[in-house]
CSV table of C-alpha atoms and ligand atoms in Angstrom, one decimal:
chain,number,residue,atom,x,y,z
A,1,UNK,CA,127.4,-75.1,-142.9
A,2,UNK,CA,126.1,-74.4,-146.2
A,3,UNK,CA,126.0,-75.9,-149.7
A,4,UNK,CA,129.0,-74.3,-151.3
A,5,UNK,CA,128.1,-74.9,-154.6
A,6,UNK,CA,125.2,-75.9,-156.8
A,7,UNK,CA,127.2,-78.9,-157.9
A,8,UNK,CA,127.1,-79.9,-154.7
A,9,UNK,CA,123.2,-79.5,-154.0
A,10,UNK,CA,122.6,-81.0,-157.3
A,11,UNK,CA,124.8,-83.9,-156.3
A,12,UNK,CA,123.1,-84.1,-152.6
A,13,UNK,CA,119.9,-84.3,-153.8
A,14,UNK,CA,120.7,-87.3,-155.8
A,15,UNK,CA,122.5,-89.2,-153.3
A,16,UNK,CA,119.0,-88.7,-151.4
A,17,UNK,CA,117.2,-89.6,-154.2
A,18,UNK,CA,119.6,-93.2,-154.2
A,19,UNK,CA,119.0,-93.2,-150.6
A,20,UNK,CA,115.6,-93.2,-150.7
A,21,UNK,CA,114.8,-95.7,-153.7
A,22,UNK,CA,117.9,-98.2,-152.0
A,23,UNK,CA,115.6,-98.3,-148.4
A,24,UNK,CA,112.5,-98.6,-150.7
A,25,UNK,CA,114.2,-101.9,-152.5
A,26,UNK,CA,115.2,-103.5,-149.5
A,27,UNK,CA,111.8,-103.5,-147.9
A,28,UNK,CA,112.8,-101.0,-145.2
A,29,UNK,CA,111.1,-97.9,-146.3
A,30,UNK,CA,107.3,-98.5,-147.2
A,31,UNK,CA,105.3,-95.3,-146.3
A,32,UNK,CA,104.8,-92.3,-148.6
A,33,UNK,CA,104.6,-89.6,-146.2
A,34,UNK,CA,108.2,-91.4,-144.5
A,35,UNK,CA,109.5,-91.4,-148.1
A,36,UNK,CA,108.4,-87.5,-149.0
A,37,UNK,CA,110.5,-86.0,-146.0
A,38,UNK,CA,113.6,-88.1,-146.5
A,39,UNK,CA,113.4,-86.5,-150.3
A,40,UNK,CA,112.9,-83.1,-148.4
A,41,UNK,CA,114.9,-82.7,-145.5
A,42,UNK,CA,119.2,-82.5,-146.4
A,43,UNK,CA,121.0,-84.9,-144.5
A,44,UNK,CA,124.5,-83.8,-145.5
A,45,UNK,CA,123.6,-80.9,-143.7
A,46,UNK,CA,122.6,-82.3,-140.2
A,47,UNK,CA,126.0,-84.2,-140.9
A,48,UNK,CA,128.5,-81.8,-142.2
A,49,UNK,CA,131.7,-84.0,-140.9
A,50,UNK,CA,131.0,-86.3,-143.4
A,51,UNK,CA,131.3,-86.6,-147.3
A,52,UNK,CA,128.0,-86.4,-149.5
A,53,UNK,CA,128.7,-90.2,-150.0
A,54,UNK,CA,129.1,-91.3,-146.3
A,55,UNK,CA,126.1,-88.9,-145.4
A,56,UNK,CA,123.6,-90.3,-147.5
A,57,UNK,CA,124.8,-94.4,-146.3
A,58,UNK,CA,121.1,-95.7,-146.1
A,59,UNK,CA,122.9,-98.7,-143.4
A,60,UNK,CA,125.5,-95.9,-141.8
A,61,UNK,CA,125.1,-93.7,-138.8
A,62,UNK,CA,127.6,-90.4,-138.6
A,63,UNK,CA,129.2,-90.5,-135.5
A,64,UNK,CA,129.1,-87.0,-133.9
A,65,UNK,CA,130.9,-87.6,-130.7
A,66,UNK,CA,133.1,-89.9,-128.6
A,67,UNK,CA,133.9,-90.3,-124.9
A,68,UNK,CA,137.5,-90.2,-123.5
A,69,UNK,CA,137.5,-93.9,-124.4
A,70,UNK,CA,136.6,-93.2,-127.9
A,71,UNK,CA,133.2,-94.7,-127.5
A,72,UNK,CA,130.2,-93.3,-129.8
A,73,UNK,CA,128.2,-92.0,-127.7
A,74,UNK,CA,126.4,-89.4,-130.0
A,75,UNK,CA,125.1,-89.7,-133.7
A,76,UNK,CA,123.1,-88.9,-137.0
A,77,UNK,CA,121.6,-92.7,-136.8
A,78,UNK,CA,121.8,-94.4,-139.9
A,79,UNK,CA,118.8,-93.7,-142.0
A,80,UNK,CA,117.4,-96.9,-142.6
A,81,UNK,CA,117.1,-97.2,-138.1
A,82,UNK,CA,115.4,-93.7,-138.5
A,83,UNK,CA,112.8,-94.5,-141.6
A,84,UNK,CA,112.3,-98.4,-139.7
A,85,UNK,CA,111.2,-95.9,-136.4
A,86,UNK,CA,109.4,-93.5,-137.9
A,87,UNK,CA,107.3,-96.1,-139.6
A,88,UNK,CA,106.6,-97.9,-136.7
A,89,UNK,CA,105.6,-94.1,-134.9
A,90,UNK,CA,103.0,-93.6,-137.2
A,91,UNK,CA,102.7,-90.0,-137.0
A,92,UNK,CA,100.2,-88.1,-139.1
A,93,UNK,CA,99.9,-84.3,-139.6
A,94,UNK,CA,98.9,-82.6,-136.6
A,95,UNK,CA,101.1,-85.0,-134.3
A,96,UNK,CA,102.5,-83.6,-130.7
A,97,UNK,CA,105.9,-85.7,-130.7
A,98,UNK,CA,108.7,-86.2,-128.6
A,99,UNK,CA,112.2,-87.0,-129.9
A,100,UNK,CA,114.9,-88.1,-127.1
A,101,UNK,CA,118.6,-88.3,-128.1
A,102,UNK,CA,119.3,-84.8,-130.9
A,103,UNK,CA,121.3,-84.7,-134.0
A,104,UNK,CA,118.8,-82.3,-136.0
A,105,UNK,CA,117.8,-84.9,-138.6
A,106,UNK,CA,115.5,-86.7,-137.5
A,107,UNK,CA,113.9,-84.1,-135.8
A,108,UNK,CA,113.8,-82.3,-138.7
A,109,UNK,CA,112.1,-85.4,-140.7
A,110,UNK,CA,109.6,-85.3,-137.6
A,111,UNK,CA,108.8,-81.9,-138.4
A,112,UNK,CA,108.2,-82.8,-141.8
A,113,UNK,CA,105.7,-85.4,-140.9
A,114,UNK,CA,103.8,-83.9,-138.5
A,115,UNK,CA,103.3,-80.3,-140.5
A,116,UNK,CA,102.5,-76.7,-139.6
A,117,UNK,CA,99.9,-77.9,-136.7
A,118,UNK,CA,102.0,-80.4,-135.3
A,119,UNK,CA,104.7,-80.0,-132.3
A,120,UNK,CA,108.7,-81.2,-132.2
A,121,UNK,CA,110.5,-81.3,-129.0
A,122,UNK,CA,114.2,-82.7,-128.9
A,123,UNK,CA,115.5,-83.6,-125.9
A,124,UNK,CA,119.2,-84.4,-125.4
A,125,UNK,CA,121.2,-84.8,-122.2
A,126,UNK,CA,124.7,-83.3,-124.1
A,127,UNK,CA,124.9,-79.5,-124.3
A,128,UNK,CA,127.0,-80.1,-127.0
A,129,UNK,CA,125.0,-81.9,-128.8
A,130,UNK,CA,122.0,-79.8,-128.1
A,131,UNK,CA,124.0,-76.7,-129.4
A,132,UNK,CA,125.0,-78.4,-132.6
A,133,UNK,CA,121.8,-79.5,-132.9
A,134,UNK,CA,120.2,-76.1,-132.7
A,135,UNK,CA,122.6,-74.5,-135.1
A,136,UNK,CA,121.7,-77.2,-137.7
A,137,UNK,CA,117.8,-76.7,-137.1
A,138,UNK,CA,118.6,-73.4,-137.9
A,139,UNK,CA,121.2,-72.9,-140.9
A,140,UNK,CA,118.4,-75.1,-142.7
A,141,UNK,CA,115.2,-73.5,-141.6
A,142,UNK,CA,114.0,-75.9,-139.5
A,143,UNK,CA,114.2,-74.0,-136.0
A,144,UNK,CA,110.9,-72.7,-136.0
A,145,UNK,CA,109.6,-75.9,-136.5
A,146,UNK,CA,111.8,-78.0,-133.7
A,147,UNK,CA,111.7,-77.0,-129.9
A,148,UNK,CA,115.5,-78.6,-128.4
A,149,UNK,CA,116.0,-79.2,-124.6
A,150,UNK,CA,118.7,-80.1,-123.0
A,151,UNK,CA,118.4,-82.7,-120.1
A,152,UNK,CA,117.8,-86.4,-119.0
A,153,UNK,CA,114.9,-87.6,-120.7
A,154,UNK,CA,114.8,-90.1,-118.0
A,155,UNK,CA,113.2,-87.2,-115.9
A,156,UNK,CA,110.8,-86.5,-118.4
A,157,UNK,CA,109.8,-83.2,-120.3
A,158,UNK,CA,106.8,-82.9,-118.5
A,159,UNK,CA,105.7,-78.8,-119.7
A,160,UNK,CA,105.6,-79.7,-123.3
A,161,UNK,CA,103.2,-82.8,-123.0
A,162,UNK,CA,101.2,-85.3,-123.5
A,163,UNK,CA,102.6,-86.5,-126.9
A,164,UNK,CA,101.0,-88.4,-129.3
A,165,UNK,CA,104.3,-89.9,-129.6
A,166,UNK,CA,107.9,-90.2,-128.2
A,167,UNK,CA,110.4,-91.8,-130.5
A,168,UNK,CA,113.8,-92.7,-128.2
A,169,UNK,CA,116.8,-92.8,-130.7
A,170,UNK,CA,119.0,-94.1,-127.6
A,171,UNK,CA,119.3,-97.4,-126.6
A,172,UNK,CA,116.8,-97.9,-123.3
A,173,UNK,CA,117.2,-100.4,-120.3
A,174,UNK,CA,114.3,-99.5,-118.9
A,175,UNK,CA,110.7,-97.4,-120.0
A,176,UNK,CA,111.0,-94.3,-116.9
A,177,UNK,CA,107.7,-92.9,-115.9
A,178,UNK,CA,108.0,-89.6,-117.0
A,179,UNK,CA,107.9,-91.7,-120.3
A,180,UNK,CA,104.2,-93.3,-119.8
A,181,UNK,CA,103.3,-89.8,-118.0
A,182,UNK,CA,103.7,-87.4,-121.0
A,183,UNK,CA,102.5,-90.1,-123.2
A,184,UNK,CA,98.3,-89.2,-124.4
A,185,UNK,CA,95.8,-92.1,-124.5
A,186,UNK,CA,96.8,-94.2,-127.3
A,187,UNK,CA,100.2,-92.8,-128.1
A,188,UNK,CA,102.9,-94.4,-129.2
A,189,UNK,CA,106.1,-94.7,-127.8
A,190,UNK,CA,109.1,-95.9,-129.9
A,191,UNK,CA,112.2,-97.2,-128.2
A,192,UNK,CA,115.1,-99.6,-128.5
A,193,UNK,CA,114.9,-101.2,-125.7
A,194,UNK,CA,117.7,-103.9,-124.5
A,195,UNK,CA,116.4,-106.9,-122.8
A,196,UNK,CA,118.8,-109.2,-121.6
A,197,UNK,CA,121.2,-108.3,-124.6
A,198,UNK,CA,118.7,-108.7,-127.4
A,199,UNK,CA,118.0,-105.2,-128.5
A,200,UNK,CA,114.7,-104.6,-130.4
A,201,UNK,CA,112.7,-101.5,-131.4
A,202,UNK,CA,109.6,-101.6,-130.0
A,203,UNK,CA,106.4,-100.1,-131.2
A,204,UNK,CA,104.2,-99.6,-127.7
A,205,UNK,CA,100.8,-98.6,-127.4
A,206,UNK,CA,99.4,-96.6,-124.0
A,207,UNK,CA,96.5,-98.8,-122.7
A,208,UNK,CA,96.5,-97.1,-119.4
A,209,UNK,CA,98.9,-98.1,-117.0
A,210,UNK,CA,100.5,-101.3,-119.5
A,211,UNK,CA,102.6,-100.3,-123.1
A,212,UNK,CA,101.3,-102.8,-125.6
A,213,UNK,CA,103.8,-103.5,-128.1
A,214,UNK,CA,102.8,-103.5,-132.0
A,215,UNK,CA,105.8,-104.1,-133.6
A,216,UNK,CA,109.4,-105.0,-132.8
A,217,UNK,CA,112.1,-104.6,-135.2
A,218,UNK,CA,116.3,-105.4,-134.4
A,219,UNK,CA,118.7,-102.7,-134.3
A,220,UNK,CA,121.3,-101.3,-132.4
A,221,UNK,CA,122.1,-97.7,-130.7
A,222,UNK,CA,124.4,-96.0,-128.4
A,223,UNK,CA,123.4,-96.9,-124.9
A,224,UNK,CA,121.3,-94.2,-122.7
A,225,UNK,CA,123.6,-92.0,-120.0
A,226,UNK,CA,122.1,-90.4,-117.2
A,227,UNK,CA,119.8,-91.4,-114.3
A,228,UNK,CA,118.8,-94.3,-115.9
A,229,UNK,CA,121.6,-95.3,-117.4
A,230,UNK,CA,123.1,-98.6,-116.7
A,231,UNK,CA,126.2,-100.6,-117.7
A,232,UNK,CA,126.1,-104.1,-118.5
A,233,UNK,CA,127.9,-106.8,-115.5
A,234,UNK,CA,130.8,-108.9,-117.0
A,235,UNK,CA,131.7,-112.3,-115.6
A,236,UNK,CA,135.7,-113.1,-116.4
A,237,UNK,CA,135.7,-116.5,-116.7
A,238,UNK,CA,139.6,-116.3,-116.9
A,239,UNK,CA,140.3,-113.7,-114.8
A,240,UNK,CA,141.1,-111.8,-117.7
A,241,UNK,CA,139.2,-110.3,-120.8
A,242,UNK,CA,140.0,-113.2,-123.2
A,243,UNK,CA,136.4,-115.2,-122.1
A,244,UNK,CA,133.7,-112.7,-120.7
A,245,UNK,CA,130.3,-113.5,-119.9
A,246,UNK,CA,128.1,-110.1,-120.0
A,247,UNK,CA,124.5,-109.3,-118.5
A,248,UNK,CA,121.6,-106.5,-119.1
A,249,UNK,CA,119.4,-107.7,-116.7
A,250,UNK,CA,119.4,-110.0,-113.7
A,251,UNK,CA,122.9,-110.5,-113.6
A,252,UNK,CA,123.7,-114.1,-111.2
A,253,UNK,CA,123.7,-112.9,-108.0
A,254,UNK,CA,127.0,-114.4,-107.0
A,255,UNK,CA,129.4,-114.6,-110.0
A,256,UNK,CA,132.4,-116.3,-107.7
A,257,UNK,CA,129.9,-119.2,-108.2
A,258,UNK,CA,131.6,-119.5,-111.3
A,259,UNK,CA,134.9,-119.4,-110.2
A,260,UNK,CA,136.9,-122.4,-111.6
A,261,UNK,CA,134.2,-123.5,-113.8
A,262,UNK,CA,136.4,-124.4,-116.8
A,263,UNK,CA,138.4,-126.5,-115.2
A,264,UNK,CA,135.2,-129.1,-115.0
A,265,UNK,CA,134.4,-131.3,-117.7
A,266,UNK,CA,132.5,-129.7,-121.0
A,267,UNK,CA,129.6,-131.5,-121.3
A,268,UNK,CA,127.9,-131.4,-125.5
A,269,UNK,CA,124.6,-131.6,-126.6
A,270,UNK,CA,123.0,-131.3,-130.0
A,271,UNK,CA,119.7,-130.5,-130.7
A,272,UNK,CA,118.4,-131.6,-134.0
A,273,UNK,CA,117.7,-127.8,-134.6
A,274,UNK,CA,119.1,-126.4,-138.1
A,275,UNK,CA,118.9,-123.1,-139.1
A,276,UNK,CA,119.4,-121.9,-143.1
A,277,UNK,CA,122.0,-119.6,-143.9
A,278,UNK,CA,120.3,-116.8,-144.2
A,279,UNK,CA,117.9,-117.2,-141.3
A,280,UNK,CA,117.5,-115.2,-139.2
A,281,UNK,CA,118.3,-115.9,-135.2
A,282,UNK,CA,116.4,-112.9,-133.8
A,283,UNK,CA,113.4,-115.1,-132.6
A,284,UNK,CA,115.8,-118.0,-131.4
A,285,UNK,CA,117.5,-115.5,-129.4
A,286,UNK,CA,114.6,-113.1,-128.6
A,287,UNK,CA,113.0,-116.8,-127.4
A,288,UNK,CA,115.8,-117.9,-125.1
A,289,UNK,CA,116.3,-114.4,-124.0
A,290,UNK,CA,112.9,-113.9,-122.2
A,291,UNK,CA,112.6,-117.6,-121.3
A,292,UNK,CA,115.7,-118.4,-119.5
A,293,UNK,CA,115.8,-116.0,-116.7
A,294,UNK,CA,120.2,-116.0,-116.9
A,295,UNK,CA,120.7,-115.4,-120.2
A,296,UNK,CA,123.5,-113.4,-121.6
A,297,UNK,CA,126.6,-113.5,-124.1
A,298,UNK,CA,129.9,-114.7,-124.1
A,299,UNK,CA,132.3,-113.0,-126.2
A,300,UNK,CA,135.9,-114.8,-126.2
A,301,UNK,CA,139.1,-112.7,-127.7
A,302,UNK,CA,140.5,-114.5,-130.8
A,303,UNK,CA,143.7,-114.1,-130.3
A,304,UNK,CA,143.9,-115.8,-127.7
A,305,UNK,CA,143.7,-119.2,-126.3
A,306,UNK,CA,140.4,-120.6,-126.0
A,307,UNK,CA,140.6,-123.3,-123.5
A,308,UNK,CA,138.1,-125.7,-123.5
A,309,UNK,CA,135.7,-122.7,-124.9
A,310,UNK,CA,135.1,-123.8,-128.9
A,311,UNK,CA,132.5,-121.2,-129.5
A,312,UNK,CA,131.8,-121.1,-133.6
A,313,UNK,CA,131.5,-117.1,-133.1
A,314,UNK,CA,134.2,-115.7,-131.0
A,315,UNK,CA,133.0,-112.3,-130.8
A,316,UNK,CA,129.2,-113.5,-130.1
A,317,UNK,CA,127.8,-116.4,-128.4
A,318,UNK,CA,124.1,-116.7,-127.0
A,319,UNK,CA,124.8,-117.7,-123.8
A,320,UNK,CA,123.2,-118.4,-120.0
A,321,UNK,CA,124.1,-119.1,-116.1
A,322,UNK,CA,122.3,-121.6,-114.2
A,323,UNK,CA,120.1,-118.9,-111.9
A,324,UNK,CA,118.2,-121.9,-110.5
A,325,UNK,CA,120.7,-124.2,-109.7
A,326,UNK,CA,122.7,-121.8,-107.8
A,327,UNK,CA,124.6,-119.6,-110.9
A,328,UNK,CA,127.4,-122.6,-111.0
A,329,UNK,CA,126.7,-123.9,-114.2
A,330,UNK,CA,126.9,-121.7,-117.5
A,331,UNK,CA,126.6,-123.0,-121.0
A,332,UNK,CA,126.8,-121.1,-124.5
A,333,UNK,CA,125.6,-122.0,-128.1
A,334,UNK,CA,127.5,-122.8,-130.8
A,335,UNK,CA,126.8,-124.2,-134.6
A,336,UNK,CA,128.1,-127.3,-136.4
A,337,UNK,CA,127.5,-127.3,-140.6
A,338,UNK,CA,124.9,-130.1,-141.6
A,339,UNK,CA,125.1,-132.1,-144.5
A,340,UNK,CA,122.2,-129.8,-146.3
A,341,UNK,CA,124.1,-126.7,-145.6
A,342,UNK,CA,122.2,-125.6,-142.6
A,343,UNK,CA,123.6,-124.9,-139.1
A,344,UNK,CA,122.4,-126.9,-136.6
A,345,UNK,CA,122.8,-125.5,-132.9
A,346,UNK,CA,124.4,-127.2,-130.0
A,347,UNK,CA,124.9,-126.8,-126.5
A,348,UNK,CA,128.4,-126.3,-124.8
A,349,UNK,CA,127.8,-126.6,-120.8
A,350,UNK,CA,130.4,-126.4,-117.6
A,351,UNK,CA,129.8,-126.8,-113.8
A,352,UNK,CA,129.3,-129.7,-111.6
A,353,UNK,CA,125.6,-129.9,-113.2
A,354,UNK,CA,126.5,-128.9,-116.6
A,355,UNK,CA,125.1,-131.8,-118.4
A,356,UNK,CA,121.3,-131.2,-116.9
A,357,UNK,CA,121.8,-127.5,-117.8
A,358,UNK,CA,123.0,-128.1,-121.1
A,359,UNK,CA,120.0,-130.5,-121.2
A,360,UNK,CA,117.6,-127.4,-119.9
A,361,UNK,CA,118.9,-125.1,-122.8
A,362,UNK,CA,119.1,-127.7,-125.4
A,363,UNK,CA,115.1,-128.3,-124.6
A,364,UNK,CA,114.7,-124.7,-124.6
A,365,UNK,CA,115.8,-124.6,-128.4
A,366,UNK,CA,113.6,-127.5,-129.2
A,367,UNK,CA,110.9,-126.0,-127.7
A,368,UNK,CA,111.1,-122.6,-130.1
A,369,UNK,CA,111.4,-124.9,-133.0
A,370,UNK,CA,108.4,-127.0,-132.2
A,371,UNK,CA,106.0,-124.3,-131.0
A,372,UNK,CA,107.1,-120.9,-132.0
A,373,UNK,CA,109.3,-121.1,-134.7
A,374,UNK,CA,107.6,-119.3,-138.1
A,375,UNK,CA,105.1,-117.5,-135.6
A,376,UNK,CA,104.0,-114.2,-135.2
A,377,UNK,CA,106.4,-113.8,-132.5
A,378,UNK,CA,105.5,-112.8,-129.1
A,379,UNK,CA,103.1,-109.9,-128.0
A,380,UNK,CA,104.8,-108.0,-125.5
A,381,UNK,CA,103.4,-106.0,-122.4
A,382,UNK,CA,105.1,-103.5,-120.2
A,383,UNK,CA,103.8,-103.2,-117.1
A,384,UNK,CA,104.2,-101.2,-113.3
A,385,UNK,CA,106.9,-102.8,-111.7
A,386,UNK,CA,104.4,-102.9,-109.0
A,387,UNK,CA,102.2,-105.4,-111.1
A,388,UNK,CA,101.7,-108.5,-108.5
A,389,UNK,CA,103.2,-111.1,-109.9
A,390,UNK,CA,99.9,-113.0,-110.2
A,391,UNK,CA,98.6,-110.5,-112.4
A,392,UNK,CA,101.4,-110.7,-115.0
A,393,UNK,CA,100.5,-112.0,-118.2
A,394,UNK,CA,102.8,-114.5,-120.1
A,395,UNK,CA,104.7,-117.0,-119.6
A,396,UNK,CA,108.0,-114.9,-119.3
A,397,UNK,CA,108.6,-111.7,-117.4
A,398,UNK,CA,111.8,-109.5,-117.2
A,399,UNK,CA,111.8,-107.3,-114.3
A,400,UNK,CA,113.1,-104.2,-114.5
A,401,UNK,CA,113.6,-100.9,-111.9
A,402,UNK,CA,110.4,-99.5,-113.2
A,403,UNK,CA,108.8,-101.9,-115.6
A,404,UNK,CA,108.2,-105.6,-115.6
A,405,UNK,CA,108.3,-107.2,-119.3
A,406,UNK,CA,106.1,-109.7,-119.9
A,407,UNK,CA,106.0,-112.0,-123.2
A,408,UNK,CA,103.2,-113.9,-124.4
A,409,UNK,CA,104.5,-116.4,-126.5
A,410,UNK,CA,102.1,-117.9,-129.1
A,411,UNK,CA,102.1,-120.8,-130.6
A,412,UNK,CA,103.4,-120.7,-134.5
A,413,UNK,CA,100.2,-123.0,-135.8
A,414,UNK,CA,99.0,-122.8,-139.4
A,415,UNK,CA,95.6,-121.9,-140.5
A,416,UNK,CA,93.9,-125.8,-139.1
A,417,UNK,CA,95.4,-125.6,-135.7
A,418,UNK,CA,98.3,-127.8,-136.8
A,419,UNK,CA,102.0,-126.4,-135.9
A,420,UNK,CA,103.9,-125.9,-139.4
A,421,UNK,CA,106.7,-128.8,-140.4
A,422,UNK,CA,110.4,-127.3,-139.5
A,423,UNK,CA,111.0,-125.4,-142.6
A,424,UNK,CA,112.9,-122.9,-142.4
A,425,UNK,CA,110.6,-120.0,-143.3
A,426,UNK,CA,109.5,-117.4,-141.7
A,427,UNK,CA,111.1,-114.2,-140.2
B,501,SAM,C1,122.0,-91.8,-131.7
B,501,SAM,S1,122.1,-90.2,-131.0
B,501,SAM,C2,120.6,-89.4,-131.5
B,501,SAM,C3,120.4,-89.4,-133.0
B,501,SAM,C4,119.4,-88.3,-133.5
B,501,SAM,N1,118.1,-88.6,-133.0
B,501,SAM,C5,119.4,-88.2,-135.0
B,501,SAM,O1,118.9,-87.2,-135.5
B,501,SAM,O2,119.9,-89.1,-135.7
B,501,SAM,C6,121.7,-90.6,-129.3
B,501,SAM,C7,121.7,-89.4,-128.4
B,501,SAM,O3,121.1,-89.7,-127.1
B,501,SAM,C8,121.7,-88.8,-126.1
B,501,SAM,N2,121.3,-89.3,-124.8
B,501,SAM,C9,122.0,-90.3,-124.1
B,501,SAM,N3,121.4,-90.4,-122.9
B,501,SAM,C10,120.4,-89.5,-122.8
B,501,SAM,C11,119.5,-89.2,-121.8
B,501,SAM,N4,119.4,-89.8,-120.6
B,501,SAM,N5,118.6,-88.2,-122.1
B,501,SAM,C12,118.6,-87.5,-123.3
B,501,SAM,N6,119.5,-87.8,-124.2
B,501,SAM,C13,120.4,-88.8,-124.0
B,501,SAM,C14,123.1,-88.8,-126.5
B,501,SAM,O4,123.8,-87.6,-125.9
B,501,SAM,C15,123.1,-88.8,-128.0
B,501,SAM,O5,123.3,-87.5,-128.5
């Protein structure tokens, strides 16, 4: 567990030092104090299955643990997700914070940041990974420093809090209140939280009862186990796993409405909307995802026959089941190359209404181009699931067990109240 040699310290150290200044180059690591404890604290020792090299990967987590499937279901997240998080936590010295989902590291960056007069609690629902966790902290002289626990966060940590912040490293369905309980005034909560498969880390604020989010950044994490877990509902649109239609959130209520749906006609749109290269789609998708209430993805196996499916992504389409017409209709989006180089997006629709549907989504994309595309992006408020619906703000709202979502979605004008030509800027 530790250093064997000097060579290997001195070697550690610069890999740390490359880790560091990479982040900083790419825009992904901004703040000094963020920057000072990613110098201090030595990852290749919170991740001793690893080489120096694969330790210090700014884009790579170490994967600590599988299930029997030989799922990840435990790591040392990559460190440009844990520099992207702690920025958006912005702890300062002093700091009470809460860390759910261990490896050591992070917490021991945590500690780092909040100094001698703040507090570090780790939570993790894994006694193994607690354990490991707790050796680490203290082989490297951080366990004076870092208070681990073992059990589900969902049920809170309720004798160690408030916190002035709680940074989940796990990926979140919903926001529990044992959360928003042992949150102070103020505090900020960090979490990845999935919403209708678009996962984003979001930077809430406690206004009383409501989370106010700050900032939202994409990323990616092993999914939450425990109480409030939750696995995802798959449609086979074959029977089989070669075309699946998967859903977070408000799954169709009755997927044998589906049944037989690819044996109607495929109805294509187009719609006018191109995207550059190197856009970015997370406001598209972030856009359709809270607007169209059954929006999902469609993943398709490439090695086998598609069918009439012609998605230009096997792996991932953006994708959605007609909730209001009865779930009959589904339709999925898919790209054709324009004559400038851009990708425009279509609309691929089946059902006995598919071409309104297709029609429905097709607008849908339109409208994020016209009004939103370029923007600031939507402000996003987590409230009660007990809000009446009347008092819901927004124009979309994602319901969950014990929060409803609700996005505000302004409009993306410029500086004289006029909405900005379709470049493709922004993001
Ligand atoms: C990505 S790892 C944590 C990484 C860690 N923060 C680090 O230092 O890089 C996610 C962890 O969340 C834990 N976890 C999953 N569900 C949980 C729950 N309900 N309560 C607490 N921990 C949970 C897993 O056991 C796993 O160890």
């Amino acid at each position: 567990m530790t250093d064997t040699t000097t060579t290997d310290q001195d070697e550690a150290s610069c890999l740390r030092t490359e880790m560091v200044d990479l982040l900083t180059g790419d825009g992904y690591l901004t703040d000094g104090a963020v920057k000072r404890a990613m110098l201090a604290v030595p990852r290749h020792r919170f991740a001793p299955e690893a080489d120096l090299a694969a330790a210090h990967a700014p884009y790579d987590a170490v994967i600590t643990k599988h299930d029997e499937h030989g799922v990840a279901i435990s790591s040392v997240s990559a460190p440009q997700v844990q520099a992207m998080m702690l920025e958006q936590a912005s702890l300062a010295p002093g700091d009470r914070v809460l860390e759910i989902g261990s490896g050591g590291y992070n917490a021991a960056l945590i500690a780092e940041l909040v100094g001698e007069h703040g507090s570090v609690t780790t939570v993790d629902i894994d006694s193994d990974v607690t354990d490991r966790a707790e050796e680490l902290l203290k082989h490297t002289g951080y366990d004076d420093r870092v208070r681990v626990v073992c059990a589900d966060a969902a049920d809170g940590t309720p004798e160690h809090g408030p916190y002035d912040a709680i940074i989940v490293t796990v990926g979140a369905w919903d926001v529990p209140p044992g959360w928003v309980d042992n949150l102070a005034e103020g505090g900020r909560l960090v979490v990845p939280l999935r919403m209708r498969n678009v996962t984003q880390s979001l930077a809430l604020v406690r206004e009383g009862d409501r989370l106010v989010s700050r900032d939202e950044r994409i990323c990616g994490f092993v999914p939450m186990q425990g109480s409030d877990g939750h696995t995802e509902t798959q449609i086979l649109l074959r029977g089989d796993t070669s075309a699946v239609l998967r859903f977070d959130d408000e799954a169709p209520a009755d997927p044998h409405a589906l049944d037989g749906v690819l044996l109607t006609d495929r109805v294509e749109v187009w719609t006018g909307v191109a995207l550059a290269p190197r856009e970015l789609i997370v406001g598209l998708r972030l856009y359709l995802a809270s607007t169209l209430p059954g929006f999902g993805t469609l993943t398709v196996d490439p090695d086998q026959d598609f069918g009439p499916l012609a998605p230009s992504n096997p792996g991932f389409s953006m994708a959605a089941v007609n909730t209001a017409g009865g779930g009959r209709e589904f339709a999925y989006l898919l790209t054709r190359r324009t004559e400038q180089g851009d990708f425009e997006y279509g609309v691929h629709a089946f059902g006995p209404d598919a071409a309104a549907f297709a029609d429905t989504v097709a607008e849908q994309v339109r409208t994020w181009d016209r009004e939103h595309r370029g923007g600031p992006g939507p402000r996003i408020e987590l409230l009660p699931a007990s809000t009446p619906v009347s008092d819901l703000p927004g124009q979309a709202h994602i319901a969950k067990r014990h929060r409803i979502l609700t996005f505000s979605w302004p409009k993306a004008t410029d500086a004289d109240g006029q909405v900005p030509s379709n470049t493709n800027e922004g993001e």
